[in-house]
Amino acid sequence: MGRGIGYAKTIFFGEHFVVYGIPAIGIGLSKKIEVEIEKSSYMKIESNHADANLLKGIEAIKTAIKVQDNFIVKIKSEIPMRSGLGSSAAISVAFVRAISDEYKLNLSDEQISSYAYESEKIYHGTPSGTDNTLATFGGAIIFQKREGGNLITPLKIGKPFHIVIGNTDKRKSSTSEIIAAVKSRKEKNPEIYEYFFNAEKKIIEFAIKAIEYGNLEELGELMNLNHGILSAIGVSSKENEDIVQTARNMDALGAKITGAGCGGSCVILAKNEKNAEEIANEIKKMGYFVISAMVQ
Ligand code: PMV
């Protein structure tokens, strides 16, 4: 029997734009997914969330690692699926770690992340690689998709801060469908999208400085700006707007979509711990799943 874990993540800044090579800021969360594998004569996934696609991703990983055995794959998850919290990457990373454990492969974190990426391609078409990176390493990183090897830079947190993530569980489209829809809107209005891309680049540049220097007011402001751009490129929803507005009305420093959007999750920067607790309670009352975390 082999076991492994993968972490949930939040894309703090730069979702969607990261697919086109703009740096993104990601944060690993302590919520995790555990995978246990047991050799069997056939492949079977035991999970509340199992679907055909999940099995395809797992098979892609097996092919990449050149494992021919079949397994009963037991998935225990602390995070909802299709929520913008990187659940699919967390499953993939946990599965690769379970394989490494089962066959005593001693895979490095870099190898684990790169095998997990094989299944991310099945789930998301052209994913940036942020999710498998954060699901493997945790921490806070700047991630940039690049030909010939992604650039991953650890990010220094100047001053700890409190975030709240509200998950609407209302996503009708998959990440790859949302990415494809953004691409087609971009192709219809290339000149206007050029402005969005340039603005996003500046937002990320300033957000990195704000995080490093602990300038949380500025960071919140930048989150609000980033959310405006995500709405403009068509990835917001009523549920996302409800969460964002509720948090801002409660004096959050900033709030935005995190992940692919169109439902899914929002991330909120709270003023302090008490503010985070109050916002988390309010979002729970709205009927949504909540994760609170201190980033340090
Ligand atoms: O909602 P999620 O966890 O599938 O995040 C998708 C984030 C995108 O930037 C839209 C895609 C990617 O691969 O980074």
PDB file of N, CA and C in Angstrom, residues 61-97:
ATOM      1  N   ILE A  61      -0.670   9.686 -15.604  1.00  0.00           N
ATOM      2  CA  ILE A  61       0.473   9.687 -14.674  1.00  0.00           C
ATOM      3  C   ILE A  61       1.145   8.318 -14.685  1.00  0.00           C
ATOM      4  N   LYS A  62       0.329   7.262 -14.656  1.00  0.00           N
ATOM      5  CA  LYS A  62       0.887   5.895 -14.679  1.00  0.00           C
ATOM      6  C   LYS A  62       1.751   5.688 -15.921  1.00  0.00           C
ATOM      7  N   THR A  63       1.241   6.153 -17.074  1.00  0.00           N
ATOM      8  CA  THR A  63       1.993   6.006 -18.326  1.00  0.00           C
ATOM      9  C   THR A  63       3.319   6.765 -18.228  1.00  0.00           C
ATOM     10  N   ALA A  64       3.255   8.004 -17.702  1.00  0.00           N
ATOM     11  CA  ALA A  64       4.479   8.814 -17.624  1.00  0.00           C
ATOM     12  C   ALA A  64       5.517   8.156 -16.709  1.00  0.00           C
ATOM     13  N   ILE A  65       5.060   7.566 -15.602  1.00  0.00           N
ATOM     14  CA  ILE A  65       6.027   6.942 -14.665  1.00  0.00           C
ATOM     15  C   ILE A  65       6.354   5.504 -15.099  1.00  0.00           C
ATOM     16  N   LYS A  66       5.629   5.020 -16.111  1.00  0.00           N
ATOM     17  CA  LYS A  66       5.807   3.655 -16.630  1.00  0.00           C
ATOM     18  C   LYS A  66       5.432   2.606 -15.578  1.00  0.00           C
ATOM     19  N   VAL A  67       4.272   2.807 -14.972  1.00  0.00           N
ATOM     20  CA  VAL A  67       3.739   1.832 -14.006  1.00  0.00           C
ATOM     21  C   VAL A  67       2.604   1.093 -14.703  1.00  0.00           C
ATOM     22  N   GLN A  68       2.681  -0.239 -14.696  1.00  0.00           N
ATOM     23  CA  GLN A  68       1.639  -0.993 -15.399  1.00  0.00           C
ATOM     24  C   GLN A  68       0.582  -1.592 -14.465  1.00  0.00           C
ATOM     25  N   ASP A  69       0.898  -1.683 -13.176  1.00  0.00           N
ATOM     26  CA  ASP A  69      -0.053  -2.288 -12.227  1.00  0.00           C
ATOM     27  C   ASP A  69      -1.340  -1.474 -12.148  1.00  0.00           C
ATOM     28  N   ASN A  70      -2.382  -2.131 -11.684  1.00  0.00           N
ATOM     29  CA  ASN A  70      -3.640  -1.441 -11.423  1.00  0.00           C
ATOM     30  C   ASN A  70      -3.837  -1.288  -9.916  1.00  0.00           C
ATOM     31  N   PHE A  71      -4.690  -0.315  -9.539  1.00  0.00           N
ATOM     32  CA  PHE A  71      -4.868  -0.032  -8.107  1.00  0.00           C
ATOM     33  C   PHE A  71      -6.309   0.328  -7.772  1.00  0.00           C
ATOM     34  N   ILE A  72      -6.654   0.112  -6.513  1.00  0.00           N
ATOM     35  CA  ILE A  72      -7.811   0.792  -5.929  1.00  0.00           C
ATOM     36  C   ILE A  72      -7.223   2.089  -5.372  1.00  0.00           C
ATOM     37  N   VAL A  73      -7.738   3.216  -5.867  1.00  0.00           N
ATOM     38  CA  VAL A  73      -7.214   4.525  -5.450  1.00  0.00           C
ATOM     39  C   VAL A  73      -8.228   5.159  -4.496  1.00  0.00           C
ATOM     40  N   LYS A  74      -7.846   5.302  -3.229  1.00  0.00           N
ATOM     41  CA  LYS A  74      -8.775   5.896  -2.250  1.00  0.00           C
ATOM     42  C   LYS A  74      -8.412   7.351  -2.046  1.00  0.00           C
ATOM     43  N   ILE A  75      -9.395   8.244  -2.273  1.00  0.00           N
ATOM     44  CA  ILE A  75      -9.121   9.680  -2.163  1.00  0.00           C
ATOM     45  C   ILE A  75      -9.872  10.258  -0.961  1.00  0.00           C
ATOM     46  N   LYS A  76      -9.124  10.914  -0.069  1.00  0.00           N
ATOM     47  CA  LYS A  76      -9.759  11.579   1.084  1.00  0.00           C
ATOM     48  C   LYS A  76      -9.462  13.066   0.957  1.00  0.00           C
ATOM     49  N   SER A  77     -10.521  13.865   0.799  1.00  0.00           N
ATOM     50  CA  SER A  77     -10.291  15.275   0.470  1.00  0.00           C
ATOM     51  C   SER A  77     -10.843  16.235   1.520  1.00  0.00           C
ATOM     52  N   GLU A  78     -10.045  17.243   1.855  1.00  0.00           N
ATOM     53  CA  GLU A  78     -10.534  18.313   2.745  1.00  0.00           C
ATOM     54  C   GLU A  78     -11.018  19.513   1.935  1.00  0.00           C
ATOM     55  N   ILE A  79     -10.937  19.409   0.598  1.00  0.00           N
ATOM     56  CA  ILE A  79     -11.336  20.564  -0.228  1.00  0.00           C
ATOM     57  C   ILE A  79     -12.356  20.153  -1.291  1.00  0.00           C
ATOM     58  N   PRO A  80     -13.274  21.079  -1.642  1.00  0.00           N
ATOM     59  CA  PRO A  80     -14.238  20.735  -2.677  1.00  0.00           C
ATOM     60  C   PRO A  80     -13.599  20.699  -4.066  1.00  0.00           C
ATOM     61  N   MET A  81     -14.202  19.935  -4.982  1.00  0.00           N
ATOM     62  CA  MET A  81     -13.696  19.854  -6.355  1.00  0.00           C
ATOM     63  C   MET A  81     -14.202  21.053  -7.166  1.00  0.00           C
ATOM     64  N   ARG A  82     -13.551  21.291  -8.291  1.00  0.00           N
ATOM     65  CA  ARG A  82     -13.958  22.363  -9.229  1.00  0.00           C
ATOM     66  C   ARG A  82     -14.199  23.674  -8.508  1.00  0.00           C
ATOM     67  N   SER A  83     -13.319  24.000  -7.572  1.00  0.00           N
ATOM     68  CA  SER A  83     -13.602  25.133  -6.702  1.00  0.00           C
ATOM     69  C   SER A  83     -12.573  26.238  -6.850  1.00  0.00           C
ATOM     70  N   GLY A  84     -11.564  26.026  -7.688  1.00  0.00           N
ATOM     71  CA  GLY A  84     -10.499  27.019  -7.798  1.00  0.00           C
ATOM     72  C   GLY A  84      -9.451  26.836  -6.718  1.00  0.00           C
ATOM     73  N   LEU A  85      -9.539  25.739  -5.983  1.00  0.00           N
ATOM     74  CA  LEU A  85      -8.572  25.514  -4.905  1.00  0.00           C
ATOM     75  C   LEU A  85      -7.558  24.436  -5.281  1.00  0.00           C
ATOM     76  N   GLY A  86      -7.551  24.062  -6.544  1.00  0.00           N
ATOM     77  CA  GLY A  86      -6.520  23.151  -7.039  1.00  0.00           C
ATOM     78  C   GLY A  86      -6.722  21.705  -6.625  1.00  0.00           C
ATOM     79  N   SER A  87      -7.975  21.286  -6.493  1.00  0.00           N
ATOM     80  CA  SER A  87      -8.220  19.919  -6.014  1.00  0.00           C
ATOM     81  C   SER A  87      -7.675  18.867  -6.976  1.00  0.00           C
ATOM     82  N   SER A  88      -7.813  19.104  -8.274  1.00  0.00           N
ATOM     83  CA  SER A  88      -7.348  18.075  -9.220  1.00  0.00           C
ATOM     84  C   SER A  88      -5.832  17.927  -9.129  1.00  0.00           C
ATOM     85  N   ALA A  89      -5.121  19.045  -9.020  1.00  0.00           N
ATOM     86  CA  ALA A  89      -3.656  18.982  -8.899  1.00  0.00           C
ATOM     87  C   ALA A  89      -3.264  18.311  -7.581  1.00  0.00           C
ATOM     88  N   ALA A  90      -4.021  18.600  -6.524  1.00  0.00           N
ATOM     89  CA  ALA A  90      -3.708  18.003  -5.217  1.00  0.00           C
ATOM     90  C   ALA A  90      -3.885  16.484  -5.284  1.00  0.00           C
ATOM     91  N   ILE A  91      -4.914  16.023  -6.006  1.00  0.00           N
ATOM     92  CA  ILE A  91      -5.112  14.573  -6.176  1.00  0.00           C
ATOM     93  C   ILE A  91      -3.936  13.993  -6.966  1.00  0.00           C
ATOM     94  N   SER A  92      -3.569  14.681  -8.053  1.00  0.00           N
ATOM     95  CA  SER A  92      -2.488  14.170  -8.901  1.00  0.00           C
ATOM     96  C   SER A  92      -1.184  14.074  -8.122  1.00  0.00           C
ATOM     97  N   VAL A  93      -0.869  15.121  -7.377  1.00  0.00           N
ATOM     98  CA  VAL A  93       0.378  15.125  -6.597  1.00  0.00           C
ATOM     99  C   VAL A  93       0.333  14.011  -5.545  1.00  0.00           C
ATOM    100  N   ALA A  94      -0.817  13.881  -4.878  1.00  0.00           N
ATOM    101  CA  ALA A  94      -0.948  12.840  -3.846  1.00  0.00           C
ATOM    102  C   ALA A  94      -0.799  11.454  -4.478  1.00  0.00           C
ATOM    103  N   PHE A  95      -1.342  11.293  -5.696  1.00  0.00           N
ATOM    104  CA  PHE A  95      -1.240   9.995  -6.381  1.00  0.00           C
ATOM    105  C   PHE A  95       0.225   9.702  -6.754  1.00  0.00           C
ATOM    106  N   VAL A  96       0.925  10.708  -7.304  1.00  0.00           N
ATOM    107  CA  VAL A  96       2.339  10.492  -7.669  1.00  0.00           C
ATOM    108  C   VAL A  96       3.131  10.129  -6.414  1.00  0.00           C
ATOM    109  N   ARG A  97       2.846  10.826  -5.302  1.00  0.00           N
ATOM    110  CA  ARG A  97       3.576  10.522  -4.050  1.00  0.00           C
ATOM    111  C   ARG A  97       3.257   9.103  -3.572  1.00  0.00           C
TER     112      ARG A  97
END
